[in-house]
């Protein structure tokens, strides 16, 4: 029997964690935390598998909504074996250590109580095993009911450095988990790699399935619009704030801006960032020949316009037109992007550029839906009249909905499970898949609801 059970991340973005029971072998796909929730609500529902075998965890990539709950999983299931790409484990070492205090405070409501510490992270990462792209590995759990092994192969997902989609093969059944996947190239990361044979089950993300790609244009057209607006602001003496995730989006946007400056399309200006961005850029540099990467001759950490700050007086940007890449990408309260955003809103010559996904409950979403002249409330602040310009540009690190359909067409599954997206997007994607092939069985996954994929193998 093969059974699929979502523990989190089925119909929203956050706490991605999916359980497969394959004839008594327990496999987890990702183990994330929800960035907008607190206490146990932010964790996957581990209680659903407390009486199940849990043998292996395969991690698709190192964003916290896919790895943030790893220390808690290890506490509950200390014998689980963890597998990921070399790059994902290197990034996880940085990001998990960097968020120890924040994550513990999110879960306990206090900074005095630690549910896990730096030693726990070191221990779990030392025991994790590296997986190579496109190299099949065989696994069998302690309670496996047959002697036939389970083959697992990682494929470059094109999302961020080290990201992987995961192919699981067992008794002539092929199950493909996309993780977060980008089928077309970005500025740095090249397009995702797919298996060269059809699969039986496709477990696919649907992050941008609700977004009409025709309305937002192509990466080329969006990039041209961004450069035009950035030049206008810089020439008028203003500065640009771009909220970005420290991992992935920051490196992509930095390389994009650098290439445009070098090509004479974008006015020369200092680019500032902070947090762990420089360390992550260094990892992108170290691994530039080991992954499917573009611009591999350029080191991000050595780009001459790239400047690192811990704290810079915002008034600096009135005197020196600059471009600031600040996290968090959704401008969550008490982050650098949130603090700078509140300063930016008061200055007519400044601009805020939205380049990524915004959760409905975040300040970033509120800003993204606003325009110059609107009056808004941010957090507990008084109402603020927006004086700066606000622009939204589409720079997706996830597949467009047309690309998600293309993945299904290429892999020709007989069954599709839709995860990691909002209900509207999942409805659109499911309808389009069935429209092109009515014989496919489509499931919209939901947490706690088990799906039996095969009764008898």
Coordinates of C-alpha atoms in Angstrom, one line a residue, residues 38-241:
X38 CA 2.7 31.2 16.2
X39 CA 3.2 28.4 18.7
X40 CA 2.1 24.9 17.6
X41 CA -0.1 26.4 14.9
X42 CA 3.1 27.2 13.0
X43 CA 4.3 23.6 12.9
X44 CA 3.3 20.6 10.8
X45 CA 0.8 18.3 12.5
X46 CA 3.3 15.7 13.7
X47 CA 0.7 14.2 15.9
X48 CA -0.9 12.7 12.8
X49 CA 2.1 10.3 12.4
X50 CA 2.9 9.6 16.1
X51 CA 1.9 6.0 15.6
X52 CA 3.3 5.7 12.1
X53 CA 6.8 4.6 10.9
X54 CA 9.1 7.6 10.2
X55 CA 12.3 6.4 8.6
X56 CA 13.5 9.1 6.1
X57 CA 13.2 12.8 5.5
X58 CA 14.0 14.2 2.1
X59 CA 14.3 18.0 1.9
X60 CA 13.6 19.8 -1.3
X61 CA 15.3 23.1 -0.4
X62 CA 16.4 25.4 2.4
X63 CA 13.6 28.0 2.7
X64 CA 12.2 28.0 6.3
X65 CA 8.7 27.1 5.2
X66 CA 10.3 23.8 4.1
X67 CA 13.0 23.2 6.7
X68 CA 12.2 25.4 9.7
X69 CA 10.5 22.6 11.8
X70 CA 13.4 20.2 11.3
X71 CA 14.7 20.6 14.9
X72 CA 11.2 19.8 16.3
X73 CA 10.9 16.7 14.1
X74 CA 14.2 15.4 15.3
X75 CA 13.1 15.8 18.9
X76 CA 10.0 13.8 18.2
X77 CA 11.5 11.2 15.9
X78 CA 15.2 11.1 16.8
X79 CA 15.9 8.1 14.5
X80 CA 14.7 9.7 11.3
X81 CA 17.5 10.0 8.6
X82 CA 17.7 13.3 6.8
X83 CA 18.8 13.7 3.2
X84 CA 19.3 16.8 1.0
X85 CA 21.6 18.3 -1.5
X86 CA 25.0 19.5 -0.4
X87 CA 24.0 23.1 -1.1
X88 CA 20.7 22.8 0.9
X89 CA 22.6 21.5 3.9
X90 CA 25.2 24.3 3.7
X91 CA 22.4 26.9 3.5
X92 CA 20.4 25.2 6.3
X93 CA 23.4 25.5 8.6
X94 CA 23.3 29.3 8.1
X95 CA 19.6 29.8 8.2
X96 CA 18.7 27.5 11.1
X97 CA 21.4 28.9 13.3
X98 CA 20.4 32.5 12.3
X99 CA 16.8 31.9 13.4
X100 CA 17.2 30.0 16.7
X101 CA 16.0 32.8 18.9
X102 CA 13.3 34.0 16.6
X103 CA 11.8 30.6 16.0
X104 CA 11.9 29.6 19.7
X105 CA 10.2 32.9 20.6
X106 CA 7.6 32.3 17.9
X107 CA 6.8 28.9 19.4
X108 CA 7.0 29.7 23.1
X109 CA 6.0 33.4 23.2
X110 CA 9.2 34.2 25.2
X111 CA 12.9 34.5 24.5
X112 CA 13.7 32.9 27.9
X113 CA 12.6 29.3 27.0
X114 CA 14.5 27.4 24.3
X115 CA 12.9 24.3 22.8
X116 CA 16.1 23.7 20.9
X117 CA 19.5 25.3 20.7
X118 CA 22.6 25.7 18.4
X119 CA 24.0 22.3 19.6
X120 CA 20.8 20.6 18.5
X121 CA 21.2 22.1 15.0
X122 CA 24.8 21.1 14.7
X123 CA 24.0 17.5 15.8
X124 CA 21.1 17.0 13.3
X125 CA 23.1 18.6 10.4
X126 CA 26.2 16.5 11.1
X127 CA 24.1 13.4 10.7
X128 CA 22.4 14.5 7.5
X129 CA 23.4 12.9 4.2
X130 CA 24.1 14.6 0.9
X131 CA 22.2 13.6 -2.2
X132 CA 23.6 14.2 -5.7
X133 CA 21.4 15.4 -8.5
X134 CA 20.2 12.7 -10.9
X135 CA 21.8 9.8 -9.0
X136 CA 19.4 7.2 -7.7
X137 CA 19.8 5.9 -4.1
X138 CA 18.1 2.9 -2.6
X139 CA 16.3 2.9 0.8
X140 CA 14.4 0.4 2.9
X141 CA 12.8 1.1 6.3
X142 CA 12.9 -1.0 9.4
X143 CA 9.2 -2.0 9.1
X144 CA 9.1 -2.4 5.3
X145 CA 6.8 -5.3 4.4
X146 CA 8.7 -6.4 1.3
X147 CA 12.4 -6.9 0.3
X148 CA 12.1 -4.5 -2.6
X149 CA 13.9 -1.2 -2.1
X150 CA 12.6 2.3 -2.7
X151 CA 14.7 4.3 -5.2
X152 CA 15.0 8.1 -4.7
X153 CA 16.4 10.5 -7.2
X154 CA 16.9 14.3 -6.8
X155 CA 16.5 16.6 -9.8
X156 CA 17.5 20.3 -9.9
X157 CA 14.3 22.3 -9.3
X158 CA 15.6 25.6 -10.6
X159 CA 14.0 27.5 -7.6
X160 CA 17.1 28.5 -5.5
X161 CA 20.6 27.2 -5.0
X162 CA 20.4 23.5 -4.1
X163 CA 16.7 23.1 -4.6
X164 CA 15.4 19.7 -5.7
X165 CA 12.4 17.9 -7.0
X166 CA 12.2 14.3 -5.8
X167 CA 11.4 11.1 -7.7
X168 CA 10.4 8.1 -5.7
X169 CA 10.2 4.7 -7.4
X170 CA 8.8 1.5 -6.0
X171 CA 7.6 -1.6 -7.7
X172 CA 7.2 0.1 -11.1
X173 CA 5.4 3.0 -9.5
X174 CA 6.9 6.5 -10.0
X175 CA 5.9 9.4 -7.7
X176 CA 7.3 12.8 -8.4
X177 CA 7.3 15.6 -5.8
X178 CA 8.1 19.0 -7.4
X179 CA 8.9 20.9 -4.2
X180 CA 9.1 24.6 -5.2
X181 CA 10.0 24.4 -8.9
X182 CA 10.8 26.9 -11.7
X183 CA 10.6 25.4 -15.1
X184 CA 12.0 28.5 -17.0
X185 CA 15.3 30.2 -16.3
X186 CA 15.8 33.0 -13.8
X187 CA 18.7 35.4 -13.8
X188 CA 21.0 33.0 -11.9
X189 CA 19.3 29.7 -11.6
X190 CA 18.7 27.8 -14.9
X191 CA 15.5 26.0 -15.7
X192 CA 14.4 22.9 -13.7
X193 CA 15.4 19.4 -14.8
X194 CA 12.6 16.8 -15.1
X195 CA 12.8 13.0 -15.3
X196 CA 13.1 11.7 -18.9
X197 CA 10.2 9.2 -18.4
X198 CA 6.5 9.7 -17.5
X199 CA 5.5 9.3 -13.8
X200 CA 2.4 7.8 -12.3
X201 CA 1.8 10.3 -9.5
X202 CA 2.6 14.0 -9.7
X203 CA 2.6 15.9 -6.4
X204 CA 2.9 19.5 -7.6
X205 CA 3.1 23.0 -6.0
X206 CA 0.5 25.6 -7.2
X207 CA 1.9 28.8 -5.8
X208 CA 1.2 31.0 -8.9
X209 CA -1.7 29.0 -10.3
X210 CA -4.1 31.8 -9.5
X211 CA -2.0 34.5 -11.2
X212 CA -2.8 35.3 -14.8
X213 CA 0.6 35.4 -16.5
X214 CA -0.7 37.5 -19.5
X215 CA -1.5 40.3 -17.1
X216 CA 1.9 40.5 -15.5
X217 CA 4.0 40.0 -18.6
X218 CA 7.3 38.2 -19.1
X219 CA 10.4 38.4 -17.0
X220 CA 12.0 40.4 -19.9
X221 CA 9.2 42.9 -20.1
X222 CA 8.9 43.2 -16.3
X223 CA 12.7 43.7 -16.1
X224 CA 12.5 46.5 -18.7
X225 CA 9.8 48.2 -16.7
X226 CA 11.7 47.9 -13.4
X227 CA 14.9 49.4 -15.0
X228 CA 12.9 52.3 -16.5
X229 CA 11.3 53.1 -13.1
X230 CA 14.6 52.7 -11.2
X231 CA 16.3 55.1 -13.5
X232 CA 13.6 57.7 -13.0
X233 CA 13.8 57.5 -9.2
X234 CA 17.6 57.6 -9.1
X235 CA 17.8 60.5 -11.6
X236 CA 15.3 62.5 -9.4
X237 CA 17.6 62.0 -6.4
X238 CA 15.5 59.3 -4.7
X239 CA 16.3 55.8 -3.6
X240 CA 14.7 52.4 -4.2
X241 CA 13.6 49.9 -1.6

